[in-house]
Short mmCIF file of C-alpha atoms in Angstrom, two decimals:
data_model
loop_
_atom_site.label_atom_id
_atom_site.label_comp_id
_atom_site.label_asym_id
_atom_site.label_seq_id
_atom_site.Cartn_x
_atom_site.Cartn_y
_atom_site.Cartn_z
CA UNK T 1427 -94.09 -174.04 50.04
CA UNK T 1428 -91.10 -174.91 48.39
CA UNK T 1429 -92.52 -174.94 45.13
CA UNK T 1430 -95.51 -172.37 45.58
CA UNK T 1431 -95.31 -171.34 42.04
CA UNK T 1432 -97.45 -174.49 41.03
CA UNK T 1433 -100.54 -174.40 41.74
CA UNK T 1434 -102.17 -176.98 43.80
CA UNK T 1435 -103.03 -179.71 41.04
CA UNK T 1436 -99.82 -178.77 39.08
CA UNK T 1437 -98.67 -179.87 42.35
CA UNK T 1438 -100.25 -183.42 42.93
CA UNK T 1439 -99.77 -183.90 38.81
CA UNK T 1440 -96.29 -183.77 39.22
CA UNK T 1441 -95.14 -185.53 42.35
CA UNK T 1442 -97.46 -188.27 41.47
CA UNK T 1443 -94.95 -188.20 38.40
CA UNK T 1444 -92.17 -188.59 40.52
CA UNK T 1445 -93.04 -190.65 42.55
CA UNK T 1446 -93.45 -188.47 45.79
CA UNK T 1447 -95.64 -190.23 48.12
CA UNK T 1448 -97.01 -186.95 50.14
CA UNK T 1449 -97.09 -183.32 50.32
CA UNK T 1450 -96.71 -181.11 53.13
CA UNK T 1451 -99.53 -178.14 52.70
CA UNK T 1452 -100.10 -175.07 54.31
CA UNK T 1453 -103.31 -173.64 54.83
CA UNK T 1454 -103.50 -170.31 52.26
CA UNK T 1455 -103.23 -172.45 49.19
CA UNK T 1456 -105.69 -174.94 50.64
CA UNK T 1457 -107.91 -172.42 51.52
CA UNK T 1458 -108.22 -170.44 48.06
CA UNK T 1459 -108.49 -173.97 46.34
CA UNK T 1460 -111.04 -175.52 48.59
CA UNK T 1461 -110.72 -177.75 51.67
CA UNK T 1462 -112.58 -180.74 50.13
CA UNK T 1463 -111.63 -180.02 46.52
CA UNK T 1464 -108.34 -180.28 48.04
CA UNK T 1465 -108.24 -183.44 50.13
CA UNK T 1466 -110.42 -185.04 46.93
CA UNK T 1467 -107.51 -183.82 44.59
CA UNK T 1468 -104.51 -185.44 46.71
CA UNK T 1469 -106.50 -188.68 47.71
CA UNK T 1470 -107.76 -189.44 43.91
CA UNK T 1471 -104.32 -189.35 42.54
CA UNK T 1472 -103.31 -191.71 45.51
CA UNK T 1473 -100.67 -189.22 47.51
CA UNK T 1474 -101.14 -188.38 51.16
CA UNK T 1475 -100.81 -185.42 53.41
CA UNK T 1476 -97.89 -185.54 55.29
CA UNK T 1477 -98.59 -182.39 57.35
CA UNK T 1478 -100.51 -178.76 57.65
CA UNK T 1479 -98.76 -176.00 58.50
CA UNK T 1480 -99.36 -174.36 60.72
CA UNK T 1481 -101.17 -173.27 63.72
CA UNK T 1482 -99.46 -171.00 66.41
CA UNK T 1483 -99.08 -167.56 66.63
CA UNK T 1484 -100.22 -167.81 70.18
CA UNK T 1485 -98.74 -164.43 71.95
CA UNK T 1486 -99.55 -162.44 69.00
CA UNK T 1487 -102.86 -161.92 66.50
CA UNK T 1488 -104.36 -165.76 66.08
CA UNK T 1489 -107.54 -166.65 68.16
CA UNK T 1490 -107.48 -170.21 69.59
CA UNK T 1491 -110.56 -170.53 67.57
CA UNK T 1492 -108.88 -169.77 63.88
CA UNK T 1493 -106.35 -172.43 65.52
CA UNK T 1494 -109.16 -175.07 66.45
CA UNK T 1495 -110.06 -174.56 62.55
CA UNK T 1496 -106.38 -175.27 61.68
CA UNK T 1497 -106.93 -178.97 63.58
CA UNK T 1498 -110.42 -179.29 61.53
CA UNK T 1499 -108.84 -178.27 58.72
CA UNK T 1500 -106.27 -180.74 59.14
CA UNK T 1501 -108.10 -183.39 60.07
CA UNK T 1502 -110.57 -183.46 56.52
CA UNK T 1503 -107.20 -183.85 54.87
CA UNK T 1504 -106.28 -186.45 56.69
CA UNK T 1505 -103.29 -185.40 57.51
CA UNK T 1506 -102.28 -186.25 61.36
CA UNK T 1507 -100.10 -183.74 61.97
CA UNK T 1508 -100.50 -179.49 62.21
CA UNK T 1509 -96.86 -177.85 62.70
CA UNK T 1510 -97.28 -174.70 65.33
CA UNK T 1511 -95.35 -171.60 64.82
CA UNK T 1512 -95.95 -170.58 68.02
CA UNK T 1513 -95.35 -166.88 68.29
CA UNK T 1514 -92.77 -164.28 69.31
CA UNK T 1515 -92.92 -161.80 72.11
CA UNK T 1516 -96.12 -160.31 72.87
CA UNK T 1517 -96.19 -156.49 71.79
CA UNK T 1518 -94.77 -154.49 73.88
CA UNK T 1519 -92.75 -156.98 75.82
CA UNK T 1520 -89.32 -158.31 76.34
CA UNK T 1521 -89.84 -161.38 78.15
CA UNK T 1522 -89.37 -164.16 76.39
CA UNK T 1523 -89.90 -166.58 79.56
CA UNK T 1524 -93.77 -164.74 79.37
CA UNK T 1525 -93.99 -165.87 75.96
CA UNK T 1526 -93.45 -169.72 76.38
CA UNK T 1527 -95.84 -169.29 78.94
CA UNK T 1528 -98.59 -168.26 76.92
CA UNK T 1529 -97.89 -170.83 74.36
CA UNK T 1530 -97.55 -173.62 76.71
CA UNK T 1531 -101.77 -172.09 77.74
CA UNK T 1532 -102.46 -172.33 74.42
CA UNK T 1533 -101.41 -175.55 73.50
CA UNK T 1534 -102.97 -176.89 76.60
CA UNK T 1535 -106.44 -175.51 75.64
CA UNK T 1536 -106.31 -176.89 71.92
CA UNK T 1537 -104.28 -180.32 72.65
CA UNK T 1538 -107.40 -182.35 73.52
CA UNK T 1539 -109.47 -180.89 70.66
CA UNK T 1540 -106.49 -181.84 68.35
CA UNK T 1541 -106.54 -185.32 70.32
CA UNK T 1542 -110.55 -186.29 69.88
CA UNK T 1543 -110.12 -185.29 66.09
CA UNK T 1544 -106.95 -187.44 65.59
CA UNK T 1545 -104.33 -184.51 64.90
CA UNK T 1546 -100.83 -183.97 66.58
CA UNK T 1547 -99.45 -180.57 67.61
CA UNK T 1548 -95.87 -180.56 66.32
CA UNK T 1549 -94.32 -177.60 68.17
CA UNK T 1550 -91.48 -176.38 66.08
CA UNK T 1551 -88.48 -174.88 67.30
CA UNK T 1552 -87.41 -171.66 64.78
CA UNK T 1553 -83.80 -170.41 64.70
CA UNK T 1554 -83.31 -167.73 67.18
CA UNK T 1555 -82.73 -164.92 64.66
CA UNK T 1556 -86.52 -165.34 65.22
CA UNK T 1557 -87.50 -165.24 68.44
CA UNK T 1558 -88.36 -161.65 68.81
CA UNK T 1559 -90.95 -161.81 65.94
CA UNK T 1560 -91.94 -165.44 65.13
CA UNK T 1561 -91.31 -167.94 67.49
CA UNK T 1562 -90.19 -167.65 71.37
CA UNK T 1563 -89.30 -171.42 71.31
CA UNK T 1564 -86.07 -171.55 70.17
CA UNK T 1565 -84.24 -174.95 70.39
CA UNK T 1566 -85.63 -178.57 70.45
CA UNK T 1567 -85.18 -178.31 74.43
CA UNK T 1568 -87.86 -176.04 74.52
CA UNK T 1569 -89.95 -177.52 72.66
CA UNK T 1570 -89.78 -180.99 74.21
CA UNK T 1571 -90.06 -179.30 77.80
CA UNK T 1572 -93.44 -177.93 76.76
CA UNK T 1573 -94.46 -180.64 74.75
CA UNK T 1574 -93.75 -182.88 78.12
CA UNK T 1575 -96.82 -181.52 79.64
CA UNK T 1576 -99.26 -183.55 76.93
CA UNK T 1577 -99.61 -186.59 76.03
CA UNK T 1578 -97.35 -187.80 73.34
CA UNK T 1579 -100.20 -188.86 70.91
CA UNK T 1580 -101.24 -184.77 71.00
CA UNK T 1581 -98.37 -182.76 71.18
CA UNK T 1582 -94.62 -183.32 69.72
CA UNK T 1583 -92.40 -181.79 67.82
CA UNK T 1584 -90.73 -180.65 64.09
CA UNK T 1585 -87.56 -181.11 63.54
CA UNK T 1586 -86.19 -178.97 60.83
CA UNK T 1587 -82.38 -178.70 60.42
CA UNK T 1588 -82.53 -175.17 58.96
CA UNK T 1589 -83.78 -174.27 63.00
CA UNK T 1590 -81.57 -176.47 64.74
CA UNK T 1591 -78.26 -176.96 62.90
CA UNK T 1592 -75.86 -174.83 64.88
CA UNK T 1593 -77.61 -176.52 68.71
CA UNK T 1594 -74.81 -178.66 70.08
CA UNK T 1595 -77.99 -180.07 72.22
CA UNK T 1596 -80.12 -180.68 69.67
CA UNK T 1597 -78.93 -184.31 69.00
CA UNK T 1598 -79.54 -185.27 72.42
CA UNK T 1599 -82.99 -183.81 72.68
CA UNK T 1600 -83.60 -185.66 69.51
CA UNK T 1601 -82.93 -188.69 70.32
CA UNK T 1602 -85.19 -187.99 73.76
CA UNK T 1603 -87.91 -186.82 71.14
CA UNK T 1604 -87.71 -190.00 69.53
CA UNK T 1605 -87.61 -192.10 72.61
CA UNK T 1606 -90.83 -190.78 73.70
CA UNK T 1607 -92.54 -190.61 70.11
CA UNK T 1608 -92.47 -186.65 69.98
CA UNK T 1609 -91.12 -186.60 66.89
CA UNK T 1610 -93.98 -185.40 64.50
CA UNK T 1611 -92.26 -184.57 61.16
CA UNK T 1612 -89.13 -184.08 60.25
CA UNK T 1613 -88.26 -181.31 57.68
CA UNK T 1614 -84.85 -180.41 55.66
CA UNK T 1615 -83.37 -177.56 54.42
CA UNK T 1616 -79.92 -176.15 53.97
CA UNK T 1617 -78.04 -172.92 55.68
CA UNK T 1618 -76.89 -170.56 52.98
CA UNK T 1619 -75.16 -167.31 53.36
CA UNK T 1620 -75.40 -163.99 53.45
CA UNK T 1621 -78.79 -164.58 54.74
CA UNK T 1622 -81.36 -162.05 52.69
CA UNK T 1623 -82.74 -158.86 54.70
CA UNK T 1624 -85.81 -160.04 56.79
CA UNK T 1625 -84.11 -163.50 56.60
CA UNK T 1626 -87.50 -165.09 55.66
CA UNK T 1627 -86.65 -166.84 52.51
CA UNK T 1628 -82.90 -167.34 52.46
CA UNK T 1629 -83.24 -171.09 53.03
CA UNK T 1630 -81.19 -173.62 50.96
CA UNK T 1631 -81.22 -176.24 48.18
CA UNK T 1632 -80.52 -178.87 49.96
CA UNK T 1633 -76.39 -179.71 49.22
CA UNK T 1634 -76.27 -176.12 48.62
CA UNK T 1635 -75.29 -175.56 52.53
CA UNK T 1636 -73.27 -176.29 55.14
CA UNK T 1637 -75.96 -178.47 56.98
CA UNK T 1638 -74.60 -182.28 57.80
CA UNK T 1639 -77.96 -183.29 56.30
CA UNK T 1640 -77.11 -186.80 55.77
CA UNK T 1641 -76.03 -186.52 59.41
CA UNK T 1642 -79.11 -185.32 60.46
CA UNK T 1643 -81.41 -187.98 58.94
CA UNK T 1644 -78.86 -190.68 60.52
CA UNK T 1645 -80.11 -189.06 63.83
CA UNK T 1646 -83.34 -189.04 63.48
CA UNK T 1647 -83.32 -192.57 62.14
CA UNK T 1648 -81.46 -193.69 65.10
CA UNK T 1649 -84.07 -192.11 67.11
CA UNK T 1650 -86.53 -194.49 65.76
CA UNK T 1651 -88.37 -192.12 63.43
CA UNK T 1652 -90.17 -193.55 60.53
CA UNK T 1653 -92.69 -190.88 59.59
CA UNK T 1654 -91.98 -188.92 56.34
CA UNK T 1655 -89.44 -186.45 55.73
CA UNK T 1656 -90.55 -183.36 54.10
CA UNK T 1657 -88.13 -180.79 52.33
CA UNK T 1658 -89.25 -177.60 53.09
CA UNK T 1659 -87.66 -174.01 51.69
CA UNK T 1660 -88.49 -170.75 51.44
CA UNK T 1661 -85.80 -169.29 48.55
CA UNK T 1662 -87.12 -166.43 46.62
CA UNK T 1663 -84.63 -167.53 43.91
CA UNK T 1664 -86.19 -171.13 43.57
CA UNK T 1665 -89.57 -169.49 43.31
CA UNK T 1666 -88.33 -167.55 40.42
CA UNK T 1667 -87.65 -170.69 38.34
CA UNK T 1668 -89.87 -173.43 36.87
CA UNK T 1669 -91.81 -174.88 39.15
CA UNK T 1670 -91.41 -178.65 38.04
CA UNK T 1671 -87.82 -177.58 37.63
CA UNK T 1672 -87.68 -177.15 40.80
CA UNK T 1673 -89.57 -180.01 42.14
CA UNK T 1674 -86.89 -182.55 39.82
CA UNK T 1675 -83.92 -180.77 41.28
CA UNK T 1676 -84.85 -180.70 44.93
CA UNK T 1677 -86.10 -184.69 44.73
CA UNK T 1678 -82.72 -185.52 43.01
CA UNK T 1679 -81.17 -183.33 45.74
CA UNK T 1680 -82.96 -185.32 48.81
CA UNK T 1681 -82.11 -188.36 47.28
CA UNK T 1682 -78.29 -187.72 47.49
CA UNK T 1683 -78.52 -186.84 50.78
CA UNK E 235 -67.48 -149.58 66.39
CA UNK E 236 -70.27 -147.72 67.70
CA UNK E 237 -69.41 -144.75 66.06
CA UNK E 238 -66.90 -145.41 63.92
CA UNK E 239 -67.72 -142.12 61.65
CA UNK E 240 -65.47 -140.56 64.51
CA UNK E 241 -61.76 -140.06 64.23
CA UNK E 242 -60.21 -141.42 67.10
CA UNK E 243 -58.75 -137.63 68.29
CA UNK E 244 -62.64 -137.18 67.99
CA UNK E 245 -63.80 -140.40 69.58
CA UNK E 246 -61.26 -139.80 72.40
CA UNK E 247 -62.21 -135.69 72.84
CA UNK E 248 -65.87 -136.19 72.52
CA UNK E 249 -65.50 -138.95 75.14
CA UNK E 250 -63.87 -136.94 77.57
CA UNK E 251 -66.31 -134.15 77.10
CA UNK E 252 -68.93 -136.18 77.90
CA UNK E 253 -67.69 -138.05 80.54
CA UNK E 254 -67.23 -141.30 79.02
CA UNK E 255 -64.19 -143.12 81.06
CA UNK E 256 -63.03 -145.50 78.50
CA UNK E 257 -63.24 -146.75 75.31
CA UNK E 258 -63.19 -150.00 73.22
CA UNK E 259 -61.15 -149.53 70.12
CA UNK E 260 -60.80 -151.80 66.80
CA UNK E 261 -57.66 -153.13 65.75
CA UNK E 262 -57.75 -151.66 62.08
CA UNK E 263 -58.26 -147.38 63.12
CA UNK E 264 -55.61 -148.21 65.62
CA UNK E 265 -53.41 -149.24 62.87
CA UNK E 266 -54.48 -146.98 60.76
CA UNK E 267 -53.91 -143.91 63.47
CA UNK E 268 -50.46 -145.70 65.13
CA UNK E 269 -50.73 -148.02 68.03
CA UNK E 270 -48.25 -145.86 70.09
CA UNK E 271 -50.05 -142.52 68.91
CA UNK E 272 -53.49 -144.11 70.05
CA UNK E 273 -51.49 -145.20 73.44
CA UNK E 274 -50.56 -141.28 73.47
CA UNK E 275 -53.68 -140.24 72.96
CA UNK E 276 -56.23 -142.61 74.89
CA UNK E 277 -54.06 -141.64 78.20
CA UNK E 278 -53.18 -138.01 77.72
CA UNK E 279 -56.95 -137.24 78.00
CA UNK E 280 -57.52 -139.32 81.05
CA UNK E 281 -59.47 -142.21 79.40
CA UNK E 282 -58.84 -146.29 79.14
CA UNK E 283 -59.30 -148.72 76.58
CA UNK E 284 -61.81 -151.02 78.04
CA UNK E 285 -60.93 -153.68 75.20
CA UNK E 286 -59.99 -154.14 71.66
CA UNK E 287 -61.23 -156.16 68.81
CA UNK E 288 -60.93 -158.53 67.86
CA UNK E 289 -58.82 -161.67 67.65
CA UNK E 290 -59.93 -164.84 66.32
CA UNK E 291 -60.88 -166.35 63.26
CA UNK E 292 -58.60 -169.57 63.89
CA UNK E 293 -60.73 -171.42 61.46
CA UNK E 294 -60.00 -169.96 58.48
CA UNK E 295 -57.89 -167.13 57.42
CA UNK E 296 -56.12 -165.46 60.71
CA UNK E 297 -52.89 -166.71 61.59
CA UNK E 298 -51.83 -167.03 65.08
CA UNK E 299 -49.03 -164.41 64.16
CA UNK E 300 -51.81 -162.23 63.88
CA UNK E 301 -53.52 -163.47 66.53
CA UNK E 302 -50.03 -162.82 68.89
CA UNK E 303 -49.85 -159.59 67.47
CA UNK E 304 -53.24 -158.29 68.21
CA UNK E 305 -52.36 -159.83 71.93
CA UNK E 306 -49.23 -157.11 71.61
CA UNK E 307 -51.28 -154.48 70.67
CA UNK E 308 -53.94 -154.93 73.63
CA UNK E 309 -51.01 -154.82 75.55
CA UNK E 310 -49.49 -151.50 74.17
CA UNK E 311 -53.04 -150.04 74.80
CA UNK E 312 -53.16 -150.90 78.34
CA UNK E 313 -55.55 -152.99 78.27
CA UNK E 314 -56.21 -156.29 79.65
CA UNK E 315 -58.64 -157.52 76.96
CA UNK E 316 -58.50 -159.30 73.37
CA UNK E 317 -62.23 -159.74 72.41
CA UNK E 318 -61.71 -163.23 70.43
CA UNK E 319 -64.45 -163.59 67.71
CA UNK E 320 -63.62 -166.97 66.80
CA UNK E 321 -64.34 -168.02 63.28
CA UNK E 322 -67.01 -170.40 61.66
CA UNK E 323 -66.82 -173.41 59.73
CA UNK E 324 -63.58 -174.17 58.14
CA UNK E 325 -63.72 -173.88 54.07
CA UNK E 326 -65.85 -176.84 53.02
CA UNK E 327 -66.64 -178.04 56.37
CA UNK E 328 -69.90 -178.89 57.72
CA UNK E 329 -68.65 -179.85 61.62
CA UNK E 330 -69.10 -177.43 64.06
CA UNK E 331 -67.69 -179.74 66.91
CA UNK E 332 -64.56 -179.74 64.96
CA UNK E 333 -64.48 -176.19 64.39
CA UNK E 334 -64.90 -175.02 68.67
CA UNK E 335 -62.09 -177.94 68.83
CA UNK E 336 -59.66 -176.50 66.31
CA UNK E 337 -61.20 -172.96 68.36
CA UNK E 338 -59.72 -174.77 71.65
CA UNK E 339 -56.29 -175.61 70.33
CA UNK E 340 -55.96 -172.55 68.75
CA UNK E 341 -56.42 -170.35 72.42
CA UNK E 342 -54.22 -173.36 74.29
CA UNK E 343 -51.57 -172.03 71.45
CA UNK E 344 -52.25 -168.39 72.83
CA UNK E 345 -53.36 -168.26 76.27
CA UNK E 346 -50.02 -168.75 77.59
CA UNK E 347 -48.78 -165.71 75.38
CA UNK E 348 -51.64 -163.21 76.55
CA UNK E 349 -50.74 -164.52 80.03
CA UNK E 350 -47.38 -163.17 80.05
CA UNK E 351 -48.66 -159.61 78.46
CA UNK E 352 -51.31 -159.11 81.34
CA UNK E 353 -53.80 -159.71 78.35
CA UNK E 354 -56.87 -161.94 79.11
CA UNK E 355 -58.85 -163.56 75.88
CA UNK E 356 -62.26 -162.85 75.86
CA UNK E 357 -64.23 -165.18 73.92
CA UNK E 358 -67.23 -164.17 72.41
CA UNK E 359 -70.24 -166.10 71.82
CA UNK E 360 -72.34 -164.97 68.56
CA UNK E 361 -75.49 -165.08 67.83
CA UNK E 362 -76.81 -168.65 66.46
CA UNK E 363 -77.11 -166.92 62.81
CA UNK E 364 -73.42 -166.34 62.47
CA UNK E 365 -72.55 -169.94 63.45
CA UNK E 366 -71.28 -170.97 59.92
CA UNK E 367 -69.00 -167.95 58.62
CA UNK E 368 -68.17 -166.03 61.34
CA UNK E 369 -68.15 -167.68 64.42
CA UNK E 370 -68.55 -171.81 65.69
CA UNK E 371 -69.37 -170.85 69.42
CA UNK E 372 -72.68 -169.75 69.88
CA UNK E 373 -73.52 -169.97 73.16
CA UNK E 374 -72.71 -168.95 77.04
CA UNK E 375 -71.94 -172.20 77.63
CA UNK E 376 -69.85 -173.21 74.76
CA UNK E 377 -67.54 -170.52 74.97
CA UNK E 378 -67.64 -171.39 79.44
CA UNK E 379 -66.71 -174.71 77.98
CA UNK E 380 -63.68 -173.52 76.06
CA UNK E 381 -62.44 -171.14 78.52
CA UNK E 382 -62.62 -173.16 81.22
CA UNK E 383 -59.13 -175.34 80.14
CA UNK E 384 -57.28 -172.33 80.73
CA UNK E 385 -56.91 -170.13 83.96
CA UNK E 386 -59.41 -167.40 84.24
CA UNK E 387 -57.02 -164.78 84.21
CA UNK E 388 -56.39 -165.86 80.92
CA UNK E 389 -59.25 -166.98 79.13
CA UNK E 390 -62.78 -166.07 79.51
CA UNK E 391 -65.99 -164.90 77.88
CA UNK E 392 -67.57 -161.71 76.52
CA UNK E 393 -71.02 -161.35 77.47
CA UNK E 394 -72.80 -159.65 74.38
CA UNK E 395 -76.54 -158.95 75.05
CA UNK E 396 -76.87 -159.20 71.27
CA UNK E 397 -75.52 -161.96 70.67
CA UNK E 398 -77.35 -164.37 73.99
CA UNK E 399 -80.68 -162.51 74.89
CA UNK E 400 -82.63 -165.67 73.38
CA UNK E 401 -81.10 -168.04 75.19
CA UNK E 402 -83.02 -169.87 78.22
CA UNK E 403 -79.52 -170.91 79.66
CA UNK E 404 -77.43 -168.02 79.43
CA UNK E 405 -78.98 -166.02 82.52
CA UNK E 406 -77.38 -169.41 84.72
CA UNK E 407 -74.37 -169.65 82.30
CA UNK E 408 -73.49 -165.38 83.13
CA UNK E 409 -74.05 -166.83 87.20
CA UNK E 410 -71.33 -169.20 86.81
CA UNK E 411 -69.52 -167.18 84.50
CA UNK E 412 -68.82 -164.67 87.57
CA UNK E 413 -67.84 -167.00 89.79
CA UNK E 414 -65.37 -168.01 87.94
CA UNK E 415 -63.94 -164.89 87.35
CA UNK E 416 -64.74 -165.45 83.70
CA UNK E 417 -66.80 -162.31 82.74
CA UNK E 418 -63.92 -159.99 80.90
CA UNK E 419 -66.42 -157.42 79.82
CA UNK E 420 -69.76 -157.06 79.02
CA UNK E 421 -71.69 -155.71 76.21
CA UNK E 422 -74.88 -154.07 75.61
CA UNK E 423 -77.06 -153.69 71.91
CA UNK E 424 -80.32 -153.99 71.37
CA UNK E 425 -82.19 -156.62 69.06
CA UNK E 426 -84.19 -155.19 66.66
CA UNK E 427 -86.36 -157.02 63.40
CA UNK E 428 -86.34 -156.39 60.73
CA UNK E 429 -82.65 -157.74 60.48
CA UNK E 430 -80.95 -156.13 57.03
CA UNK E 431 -79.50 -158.42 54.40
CA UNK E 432 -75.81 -160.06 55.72
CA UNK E 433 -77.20 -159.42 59.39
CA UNK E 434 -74.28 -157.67 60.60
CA UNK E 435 -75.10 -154.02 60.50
CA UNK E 436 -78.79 -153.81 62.23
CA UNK E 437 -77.48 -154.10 65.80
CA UNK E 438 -80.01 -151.59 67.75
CA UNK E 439 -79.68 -148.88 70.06
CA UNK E 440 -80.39 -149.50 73.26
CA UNK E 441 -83.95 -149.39 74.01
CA UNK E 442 -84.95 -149.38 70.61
CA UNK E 443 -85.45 -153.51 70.65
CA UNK E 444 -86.83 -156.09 72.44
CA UNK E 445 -83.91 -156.87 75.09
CA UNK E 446 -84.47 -156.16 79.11
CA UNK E 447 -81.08 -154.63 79.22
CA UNK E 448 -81.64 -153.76 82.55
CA UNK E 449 -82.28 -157.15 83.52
CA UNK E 450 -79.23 -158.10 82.12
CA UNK E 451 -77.27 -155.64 83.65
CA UNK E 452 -78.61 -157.05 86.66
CA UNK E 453 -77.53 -160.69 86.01
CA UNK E 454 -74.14 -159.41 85.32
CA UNK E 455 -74.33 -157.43 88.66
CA UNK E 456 -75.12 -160.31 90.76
CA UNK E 457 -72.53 -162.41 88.87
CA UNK E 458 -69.97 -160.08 90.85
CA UNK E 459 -68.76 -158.31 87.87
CA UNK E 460 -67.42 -154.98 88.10
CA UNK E 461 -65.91 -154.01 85.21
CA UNK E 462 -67.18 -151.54 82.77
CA UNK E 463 -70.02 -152.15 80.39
CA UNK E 464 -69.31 -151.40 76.83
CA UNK E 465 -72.04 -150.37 74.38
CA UNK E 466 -71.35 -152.09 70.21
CA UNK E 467 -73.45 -151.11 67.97
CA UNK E 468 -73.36 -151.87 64.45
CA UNK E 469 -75.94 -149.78 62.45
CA UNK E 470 -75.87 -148.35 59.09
CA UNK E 471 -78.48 -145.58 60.05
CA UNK E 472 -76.25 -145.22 63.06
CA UNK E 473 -73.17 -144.91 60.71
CA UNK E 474 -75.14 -141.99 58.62
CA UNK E 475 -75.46 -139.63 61.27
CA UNK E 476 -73.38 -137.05 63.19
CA UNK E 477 -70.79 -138.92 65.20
CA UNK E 478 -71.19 -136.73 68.02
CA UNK E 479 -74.94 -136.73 68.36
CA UNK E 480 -74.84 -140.51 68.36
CA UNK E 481 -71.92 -140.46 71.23
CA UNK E 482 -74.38 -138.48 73.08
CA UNK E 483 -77.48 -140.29 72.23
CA UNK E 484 -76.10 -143.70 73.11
CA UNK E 485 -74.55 -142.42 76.44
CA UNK E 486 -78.52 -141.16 77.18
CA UNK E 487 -79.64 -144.27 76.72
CA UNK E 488 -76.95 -146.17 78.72
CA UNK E 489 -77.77 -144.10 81.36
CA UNK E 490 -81.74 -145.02 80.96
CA UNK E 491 -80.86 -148.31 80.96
#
């Protein structure tokens, strides 16, 4: 996503240039390009899928069934992981509480199908600017309390600093997420300002922000993670430019932090 | 705030017209009208100031001179509330925990002062999204945390629906808020998506959004606070209308509420 401008080979081509092991992928591109055209495209030029995103939506429009296609999906690109953006409030209501309810049914009908075919549910935590419209579970504590009711090896959780920065908690609850290996990927972006209307795609260049990033990877680390660490932004102004511009600047970014 | 298209003569006669007891004023019309003609004028028509806004910003730019005299001025008003809105990162800073302690030693500075002037500081928690540039407490709890170094009667909390209506703790963090003696007033707005750019100005009116006022109300209720409930909304479409149609509006939907 953060460098949708390239098109799906452009995209293998050029991390296989740079030396970037794996690519996070969400399901649109993959989709329009082919599921096995795709997983034959990253596997032949020796890069891996580090996750799909995503699943979720549970109070709102997606069927359990387009998310059961999300773990297939995920699964033929071998790929182990499917991030959930699980959903905001149900229309028409203001209960929040309700909402984490539903998702917790959800992922409780799905986790076991994700578990036979070898996929983990990473439940991510958004910021709470969106819990009203995208996601009800708002900080790593929620996620980890619903994630508790599954077995590790089929539900966890993404931990994005963009989502979690500003959570004196969060630390804590990562280093409980690592301790019981619910820590399914691990994403970075940066916290920019004055976020754009919609706040969608405000998300920054890594070392553009105020984010302790470095920080952030030292606590994840320290929480025994060892899976890959994907950068993930959605900037209209870095889709503007070059697309292997972009790619260059953001690996030279993450490799500062 | 709310309507801030008013004059305050305006503010103060369409207030009294409608029954409105009291209102929460903003330091800069004050200054702008006279803080003793404001006095004049507030009590010659019967009303109160419920609060006024804001101190704060002790990370960056406000000085506690400023800070003391916005204390004088609440106390000029007659009333017994500074709304603190506390500031965000400090200029280059990526440490929250050192920004809500440089927060702390800033009100130990002023609490005494307010003390003396029958002035209690209110801190306010703001929403997560405001965490780097405008304000480094963004929770119940955080700003429970703060205030609770100080006595109550001179440090406590502003409970903004706004600003904690995501939050899975807050509902036990307005509980012991209470019985403290800690709630020094309480605020209602609405959440409503899509948020404009900057996210200041799409605060909505109440029942326009996604937040069970009511049950908030209710919290606060059984929290044993019986002060009055003040209604902020920032709003450009708000802001474009007739002042006095909005006064009215608003109060309707208060009363709904």
């Amino acid at each position: 996503m953060t460098v949708k401008q390239l098109s799906l080979p452009q995209l293998v081509e050029q991390c296989a240039r740079l030396g970037v092991p794996g690519i996070g992928l969400w399901r649109e591109p993959v989709q329009a390009y082919g599921l096995e055209a795709t997983a034959k495209l990253v596997r032949d030029a020796g890069l891996t899928v580090t996750t799909l995103c995503r699943g979720g939506f549970f109070t709102t429009a997606s069927s359990l069934d387009d998310n059961r296609a999300a773990i297939d999906e995920a699964a033929a690109l071998g790929t182990d992981t499917l991030v959930l953006v699980s959903g905001g409030l149900a229309p028409g209501s203001r209960d929040l509480a309700a909402a984490r309810a539903r998702i917790t049914e959800a992922i409780a009908e799905l986790a076991p199908y994700a578990g036979e075919r070898d996929v983990r549910l990473a439940i991510e935590p958004l910021h709470p600017m969106y819990a009203s419209d995208r996601c009800a579970v708002s900080t790593l504590d929620q996620a980890l309390e619903i994630a508790g009711h599954f077995p590790a090896e089929q539900v966890g959780v993404t931990v994005d600093t963009y989502h979690i920065w500003w959570d004196d908690r969060a630390p804590a609850a990562v280093a409980r997420a690592g301790a019981a290996g619910r820590i399914h990927t691990f994403q970075l972006a940066d916290w920019t300002t004055p976020l754009p209307a919609g706040v969608l795609n405000g998300r920054g260049q890594l070392g553009d922000g105020v984010i302790d990033l470095r920080g952030w990877c030292d606590l994840v680390d320290e929480a025994g993670y060892t899976g890959p660490i994907e950068v993930e932004l959605f900037n209209d102004e870095l889709w503007r430019r070059e697309g292997a511009e972009v790619l260059e600047e953001t690996l030279a970014r993450y490799l500062a932090v």
